[in-house]
Coordinates of N, CA, C and O in Angstrom, one line a residue:
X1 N 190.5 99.2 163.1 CA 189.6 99.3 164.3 C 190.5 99.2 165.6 O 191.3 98.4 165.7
X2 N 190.2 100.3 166.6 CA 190.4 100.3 168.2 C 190.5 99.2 168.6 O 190.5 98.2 167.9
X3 N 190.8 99.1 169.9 CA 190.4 98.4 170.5 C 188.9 98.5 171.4 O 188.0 97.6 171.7
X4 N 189.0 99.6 171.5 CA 187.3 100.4 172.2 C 186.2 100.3 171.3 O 185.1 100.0 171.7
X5 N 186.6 100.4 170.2 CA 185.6 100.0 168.6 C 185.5 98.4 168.6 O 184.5 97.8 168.1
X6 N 186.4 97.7 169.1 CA 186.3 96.1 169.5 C 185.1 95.8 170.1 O 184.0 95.4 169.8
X7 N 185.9 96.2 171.4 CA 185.1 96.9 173.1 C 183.0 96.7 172.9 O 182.1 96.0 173.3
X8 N 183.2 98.0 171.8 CA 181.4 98.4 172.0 C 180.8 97.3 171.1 O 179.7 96.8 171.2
X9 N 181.8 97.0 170.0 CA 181.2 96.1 168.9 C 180.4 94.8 169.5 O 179.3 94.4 169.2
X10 N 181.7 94.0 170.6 CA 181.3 92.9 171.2 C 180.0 93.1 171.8 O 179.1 92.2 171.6
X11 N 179.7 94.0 172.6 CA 177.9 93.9 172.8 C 177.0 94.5 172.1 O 176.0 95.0 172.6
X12 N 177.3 94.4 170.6 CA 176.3 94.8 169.4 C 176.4 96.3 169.4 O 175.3 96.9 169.2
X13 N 177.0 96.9 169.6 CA 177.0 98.5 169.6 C 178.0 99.3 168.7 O 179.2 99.5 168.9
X14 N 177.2 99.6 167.5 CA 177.9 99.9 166.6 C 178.7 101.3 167.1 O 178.0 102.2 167.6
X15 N 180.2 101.4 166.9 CA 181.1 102.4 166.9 C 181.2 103.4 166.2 O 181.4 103.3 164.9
X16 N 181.0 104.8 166.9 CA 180.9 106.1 166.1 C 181.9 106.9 167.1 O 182.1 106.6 168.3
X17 N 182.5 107.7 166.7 CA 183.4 108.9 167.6 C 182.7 109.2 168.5 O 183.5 109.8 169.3
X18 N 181.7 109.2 168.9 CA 181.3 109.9 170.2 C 181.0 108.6 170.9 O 181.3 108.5 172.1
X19 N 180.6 107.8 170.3 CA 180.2 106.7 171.1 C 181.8 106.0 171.4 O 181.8 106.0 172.7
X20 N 182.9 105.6 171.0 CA 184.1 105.2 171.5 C 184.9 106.3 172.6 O 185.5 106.0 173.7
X21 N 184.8 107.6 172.2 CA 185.3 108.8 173.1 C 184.6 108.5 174.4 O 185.3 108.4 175.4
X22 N 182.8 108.2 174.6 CA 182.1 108.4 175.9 C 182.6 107.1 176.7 O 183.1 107.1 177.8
X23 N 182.4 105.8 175.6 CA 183.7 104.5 176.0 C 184.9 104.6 176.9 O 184.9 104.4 178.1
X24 N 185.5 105.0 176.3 CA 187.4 105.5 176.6 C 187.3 106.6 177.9 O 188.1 106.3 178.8
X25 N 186.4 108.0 178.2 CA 186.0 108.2 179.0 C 185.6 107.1 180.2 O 186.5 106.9 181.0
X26 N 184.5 106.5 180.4 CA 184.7 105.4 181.3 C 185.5 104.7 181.9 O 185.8 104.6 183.1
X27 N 186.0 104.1 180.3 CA 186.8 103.1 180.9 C 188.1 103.7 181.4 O 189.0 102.9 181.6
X28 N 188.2 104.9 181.6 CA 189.6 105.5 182.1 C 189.2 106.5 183.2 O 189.9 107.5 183.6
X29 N 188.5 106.2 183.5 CA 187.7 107.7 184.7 C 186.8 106.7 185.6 O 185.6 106.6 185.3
X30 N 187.3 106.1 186.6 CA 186.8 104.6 187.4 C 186.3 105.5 188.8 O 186.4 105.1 189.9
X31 N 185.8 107.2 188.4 CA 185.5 107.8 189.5 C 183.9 108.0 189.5 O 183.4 108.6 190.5
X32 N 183.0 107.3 188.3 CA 181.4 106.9 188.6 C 181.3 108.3 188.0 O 181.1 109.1 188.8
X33 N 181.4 108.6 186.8 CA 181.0 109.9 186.7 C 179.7 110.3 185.7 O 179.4 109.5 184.8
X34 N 178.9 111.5 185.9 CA 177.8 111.6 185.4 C 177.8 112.0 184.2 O 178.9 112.5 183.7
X35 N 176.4 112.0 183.3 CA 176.5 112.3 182.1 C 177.0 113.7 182.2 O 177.7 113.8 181.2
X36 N 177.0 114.9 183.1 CA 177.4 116.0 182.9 C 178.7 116.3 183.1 O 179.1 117.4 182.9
X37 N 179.4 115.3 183.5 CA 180.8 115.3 184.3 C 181.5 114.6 182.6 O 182.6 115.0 182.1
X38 N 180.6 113.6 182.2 CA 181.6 113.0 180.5 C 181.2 113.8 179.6 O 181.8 113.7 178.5
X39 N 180.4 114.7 179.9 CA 179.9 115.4 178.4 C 181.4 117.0 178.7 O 182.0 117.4 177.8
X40 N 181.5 117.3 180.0 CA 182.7 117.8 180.3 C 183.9 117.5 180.3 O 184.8 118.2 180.1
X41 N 183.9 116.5 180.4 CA 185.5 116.0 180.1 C 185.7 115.5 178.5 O 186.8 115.1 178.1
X42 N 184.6 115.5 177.8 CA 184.7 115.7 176.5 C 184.5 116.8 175.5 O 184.9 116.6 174.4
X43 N 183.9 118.0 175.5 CA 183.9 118.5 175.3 C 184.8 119.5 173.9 O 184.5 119.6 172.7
X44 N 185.5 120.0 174.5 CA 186.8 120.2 174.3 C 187.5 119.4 173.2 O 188.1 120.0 172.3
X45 N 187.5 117.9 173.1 CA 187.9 116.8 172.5 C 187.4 116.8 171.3 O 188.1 116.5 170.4
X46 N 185.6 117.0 171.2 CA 184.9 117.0 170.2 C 183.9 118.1 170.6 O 182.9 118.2 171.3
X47 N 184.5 118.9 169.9 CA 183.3 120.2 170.1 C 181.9 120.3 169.5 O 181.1 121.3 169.6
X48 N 181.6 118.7 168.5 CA 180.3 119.2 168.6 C 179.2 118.1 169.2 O 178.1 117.8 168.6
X49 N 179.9 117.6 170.6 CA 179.3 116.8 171.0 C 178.2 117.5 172.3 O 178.6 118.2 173.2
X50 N 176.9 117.1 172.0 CA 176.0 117.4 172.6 C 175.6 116.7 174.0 O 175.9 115.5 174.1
X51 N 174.9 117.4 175.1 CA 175.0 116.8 176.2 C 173.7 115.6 175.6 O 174.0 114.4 175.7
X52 N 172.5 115.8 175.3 CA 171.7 114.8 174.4 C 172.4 113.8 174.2 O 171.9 112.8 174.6
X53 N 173.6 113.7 173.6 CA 174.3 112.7 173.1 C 175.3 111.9 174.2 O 175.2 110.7 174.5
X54 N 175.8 112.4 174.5 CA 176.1 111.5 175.8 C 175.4 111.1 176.7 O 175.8 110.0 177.1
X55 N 174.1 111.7 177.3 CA 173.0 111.2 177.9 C 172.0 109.9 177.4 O 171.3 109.3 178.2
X56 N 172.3 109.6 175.7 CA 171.6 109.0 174.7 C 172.7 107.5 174.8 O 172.4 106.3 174.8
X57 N 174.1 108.2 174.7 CA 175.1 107.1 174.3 C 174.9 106.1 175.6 O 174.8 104.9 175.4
X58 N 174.9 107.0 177.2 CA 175.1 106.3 178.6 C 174.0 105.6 178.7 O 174.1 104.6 179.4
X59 N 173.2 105.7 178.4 CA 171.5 104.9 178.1 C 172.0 103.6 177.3 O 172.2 102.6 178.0
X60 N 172.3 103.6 176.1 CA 172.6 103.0 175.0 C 173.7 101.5 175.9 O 173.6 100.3 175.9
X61 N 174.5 102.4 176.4 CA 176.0 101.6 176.8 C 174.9 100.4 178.0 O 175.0 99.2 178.0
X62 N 173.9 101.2 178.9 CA 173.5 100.7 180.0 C 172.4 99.2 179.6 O 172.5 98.1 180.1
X63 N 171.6 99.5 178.8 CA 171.1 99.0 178.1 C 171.4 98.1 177.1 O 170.6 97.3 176.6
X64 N 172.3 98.0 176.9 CA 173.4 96.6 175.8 C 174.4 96.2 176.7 O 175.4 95.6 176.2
X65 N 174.4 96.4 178.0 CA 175.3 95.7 178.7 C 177.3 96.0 179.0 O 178.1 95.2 179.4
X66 N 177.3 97.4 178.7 CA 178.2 97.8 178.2 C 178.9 98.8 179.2 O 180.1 99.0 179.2
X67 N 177.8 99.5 180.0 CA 178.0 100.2 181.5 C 176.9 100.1 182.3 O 175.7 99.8 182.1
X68 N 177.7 100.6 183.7 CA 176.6 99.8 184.4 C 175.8 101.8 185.1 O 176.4 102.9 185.2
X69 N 174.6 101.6 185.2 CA 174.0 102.5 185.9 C 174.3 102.2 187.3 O 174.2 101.1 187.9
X70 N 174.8 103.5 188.0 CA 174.8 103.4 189.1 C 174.1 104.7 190.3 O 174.7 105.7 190.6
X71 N 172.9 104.3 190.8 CA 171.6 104.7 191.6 C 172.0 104.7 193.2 O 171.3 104.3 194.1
X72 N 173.4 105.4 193.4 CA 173.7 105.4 194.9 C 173.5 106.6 195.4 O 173.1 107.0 196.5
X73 N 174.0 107.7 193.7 CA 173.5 109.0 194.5 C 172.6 109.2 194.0 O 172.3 108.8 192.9
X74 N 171.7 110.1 195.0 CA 170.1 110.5 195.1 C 169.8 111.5 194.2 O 168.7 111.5 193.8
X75 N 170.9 112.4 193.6 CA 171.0 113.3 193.1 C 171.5 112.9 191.8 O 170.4 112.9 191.1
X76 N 172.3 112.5 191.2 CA 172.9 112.5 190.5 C 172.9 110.9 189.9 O 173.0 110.0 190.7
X77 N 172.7 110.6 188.3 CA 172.9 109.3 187.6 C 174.3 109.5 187.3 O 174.8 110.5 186.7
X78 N 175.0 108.4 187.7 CA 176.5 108.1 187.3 C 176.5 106.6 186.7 O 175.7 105.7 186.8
X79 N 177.8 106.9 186.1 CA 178.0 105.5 185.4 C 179.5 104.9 185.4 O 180.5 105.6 185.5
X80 N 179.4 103.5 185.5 CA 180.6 102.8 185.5 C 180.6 102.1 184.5 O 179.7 101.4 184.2
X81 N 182.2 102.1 183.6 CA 182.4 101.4 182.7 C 183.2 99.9 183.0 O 183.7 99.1 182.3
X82 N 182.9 99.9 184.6 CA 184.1 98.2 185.0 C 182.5 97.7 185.1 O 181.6 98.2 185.8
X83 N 182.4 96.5 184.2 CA 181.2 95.8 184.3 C 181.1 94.8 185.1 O 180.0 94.3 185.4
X84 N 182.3 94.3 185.8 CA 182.6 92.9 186.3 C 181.9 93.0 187.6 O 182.0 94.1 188.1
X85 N 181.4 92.2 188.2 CA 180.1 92.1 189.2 C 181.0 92.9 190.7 O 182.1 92.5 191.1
X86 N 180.5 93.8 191.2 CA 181.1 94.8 192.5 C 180.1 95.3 193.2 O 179.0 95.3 192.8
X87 N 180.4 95.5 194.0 CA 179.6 96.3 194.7 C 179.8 98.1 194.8 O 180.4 98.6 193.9
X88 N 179.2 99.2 195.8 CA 179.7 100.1 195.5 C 179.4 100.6 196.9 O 178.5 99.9 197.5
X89 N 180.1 102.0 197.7 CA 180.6 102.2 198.8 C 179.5 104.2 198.2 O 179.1 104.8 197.2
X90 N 179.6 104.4 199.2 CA 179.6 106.1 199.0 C 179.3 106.8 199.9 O 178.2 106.7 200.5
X91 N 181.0 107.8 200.5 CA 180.7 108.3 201.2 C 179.2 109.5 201.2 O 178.9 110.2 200.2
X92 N 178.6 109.6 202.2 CA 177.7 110.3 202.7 C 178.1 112.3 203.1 O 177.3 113.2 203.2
X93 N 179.6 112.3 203.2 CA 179.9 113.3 203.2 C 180.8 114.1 202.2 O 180.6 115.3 202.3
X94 N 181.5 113.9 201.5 CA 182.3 114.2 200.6 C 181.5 113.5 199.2 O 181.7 114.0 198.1
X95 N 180.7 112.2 199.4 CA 180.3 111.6 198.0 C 181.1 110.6 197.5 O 180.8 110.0 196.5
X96 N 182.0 110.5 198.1 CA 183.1 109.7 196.8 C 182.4 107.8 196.7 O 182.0 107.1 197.6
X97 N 182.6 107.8 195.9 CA 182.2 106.3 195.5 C 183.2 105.4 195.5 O 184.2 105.6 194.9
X98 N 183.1 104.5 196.1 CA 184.6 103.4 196.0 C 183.9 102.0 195.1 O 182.7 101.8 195.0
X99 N 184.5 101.4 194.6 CA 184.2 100.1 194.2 C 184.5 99.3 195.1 O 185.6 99.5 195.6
X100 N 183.6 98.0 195.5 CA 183.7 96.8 196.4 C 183.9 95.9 195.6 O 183.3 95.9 194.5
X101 N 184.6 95.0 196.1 CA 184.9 93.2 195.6 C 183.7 93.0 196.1 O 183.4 93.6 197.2
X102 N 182.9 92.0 195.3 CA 182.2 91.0 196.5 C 181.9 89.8 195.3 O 181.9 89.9 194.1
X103 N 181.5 88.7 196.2 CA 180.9 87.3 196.0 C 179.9 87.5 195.0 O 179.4 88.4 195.6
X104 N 179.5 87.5 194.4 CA 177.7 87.6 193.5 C 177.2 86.2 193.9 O 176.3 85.8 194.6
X105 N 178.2 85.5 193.3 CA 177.7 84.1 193.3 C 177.4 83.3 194.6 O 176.3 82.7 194.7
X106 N 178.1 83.3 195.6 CA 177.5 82.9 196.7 C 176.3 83.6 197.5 O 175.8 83.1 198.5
X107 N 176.1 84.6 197.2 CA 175.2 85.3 197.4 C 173.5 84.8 197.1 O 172.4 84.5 197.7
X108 N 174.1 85.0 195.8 CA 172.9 84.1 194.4 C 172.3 82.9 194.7 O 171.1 82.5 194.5
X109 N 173.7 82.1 195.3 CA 173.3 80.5 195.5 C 172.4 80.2 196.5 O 171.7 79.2 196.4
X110 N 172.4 81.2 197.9 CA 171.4 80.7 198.8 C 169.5 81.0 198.3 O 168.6 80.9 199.2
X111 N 169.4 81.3 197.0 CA 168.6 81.2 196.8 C 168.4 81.0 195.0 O 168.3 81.8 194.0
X112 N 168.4 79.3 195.3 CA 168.6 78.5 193.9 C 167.5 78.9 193.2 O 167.8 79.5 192.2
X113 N 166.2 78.7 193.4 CA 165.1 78.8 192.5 C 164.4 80.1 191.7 O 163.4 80.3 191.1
X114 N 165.5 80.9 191.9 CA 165.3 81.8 191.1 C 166.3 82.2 190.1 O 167.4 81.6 190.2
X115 N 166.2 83.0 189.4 CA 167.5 83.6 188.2 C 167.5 85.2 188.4 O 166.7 86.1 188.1
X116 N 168.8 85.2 188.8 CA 169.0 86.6 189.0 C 169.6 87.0 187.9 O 170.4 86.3 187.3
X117 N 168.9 88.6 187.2 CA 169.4 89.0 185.9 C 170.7 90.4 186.5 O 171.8 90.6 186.1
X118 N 170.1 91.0 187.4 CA 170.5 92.2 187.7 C 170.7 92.1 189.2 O 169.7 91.9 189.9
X119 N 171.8 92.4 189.8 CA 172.6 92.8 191.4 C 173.3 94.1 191.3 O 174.1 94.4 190.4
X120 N 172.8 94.8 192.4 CA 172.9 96.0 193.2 C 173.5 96.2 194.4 O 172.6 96.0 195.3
X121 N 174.5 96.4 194.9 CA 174.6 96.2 196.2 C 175.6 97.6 196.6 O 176.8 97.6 196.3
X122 N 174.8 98.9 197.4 CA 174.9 99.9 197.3 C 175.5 100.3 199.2 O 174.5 100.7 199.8
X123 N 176.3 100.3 199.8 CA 176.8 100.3 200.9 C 177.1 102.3 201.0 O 177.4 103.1 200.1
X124 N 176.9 102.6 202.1 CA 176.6 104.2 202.6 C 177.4 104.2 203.8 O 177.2 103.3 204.6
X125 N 178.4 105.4 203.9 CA 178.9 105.5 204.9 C 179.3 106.9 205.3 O 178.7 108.0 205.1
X126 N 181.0 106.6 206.0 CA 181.8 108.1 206.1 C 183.1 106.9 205.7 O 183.2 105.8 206.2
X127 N 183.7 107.4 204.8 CA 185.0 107.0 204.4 C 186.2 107.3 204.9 O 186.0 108.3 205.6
X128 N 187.4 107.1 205.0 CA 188.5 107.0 205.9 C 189.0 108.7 205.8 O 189.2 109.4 206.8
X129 N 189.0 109.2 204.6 CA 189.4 110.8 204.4 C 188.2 111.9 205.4 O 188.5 112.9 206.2
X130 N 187.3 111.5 205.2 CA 186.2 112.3 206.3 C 186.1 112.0 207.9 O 185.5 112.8 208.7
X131 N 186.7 110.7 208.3 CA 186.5 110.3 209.4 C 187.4 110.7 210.0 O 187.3 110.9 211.2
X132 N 188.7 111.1 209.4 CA 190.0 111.6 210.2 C 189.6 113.5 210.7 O 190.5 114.1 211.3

């Protein structure tokens, strides 16, 4: 066994080649990319991988905790395989998505009486390559 086969196991997700390939995609492509952008960059790799199937797996991954859906572009469902709590940037001109550090927890804390399951924090701009 992988280590990616480790990876999906730990959040109950049983490991198949397409499902560790759409994995390993992610987790090596930190540019937010869409089901049609992994079903492209896999392709080739496993030719009888269906766009259904990647679209099925990125559901699958989102849903067991394993990638995160990310709802910044209007157009487009993208996905990130860094799960660790961030924020996200996107230029408004070019698109590009950056990942942010931020706090969750202090954030969380000024409001104790509740339980937060899910944080979003979606920042829009012009990025340093477009502004020049």
């Amino acid at each position: 066994m992988d280590n990616t086969s480790i990876y999906l196991a730990g959040f109950g997700i049983r490991p198949s080649v397409q499902r560790i390939a759409i994995m390993r995609y992610l987790l090596s492509h930190r540019t937010h990319p869409t089901a049609d952008e992994v079903f492209e960059g896999l392709k080739t790799e496993i030719p009888t991988l269906s766009k259904t199937t990647v679209y099925n797996t990125l559901k699958l991954f989102v849903d067991y905790g394993a990638a995160i859906y990310v709802g910044i572009d209007e157009k487009n469902a993208r996905f990130d395989g860094f799960i660790e709590p961030h924020a996200h940037f996107r230029c408004k001109k070019c698109g590009y998505i950056l990942d942010i550090p931020f706090n969750f927890k202090e954030l969380i804390s000024v409001v104790p009486e509740v339980e937060v399951e899910d944080t979003f924090i979606y920042l829009k701009g012009i990025c340093q390559k477009c502004k020049k």
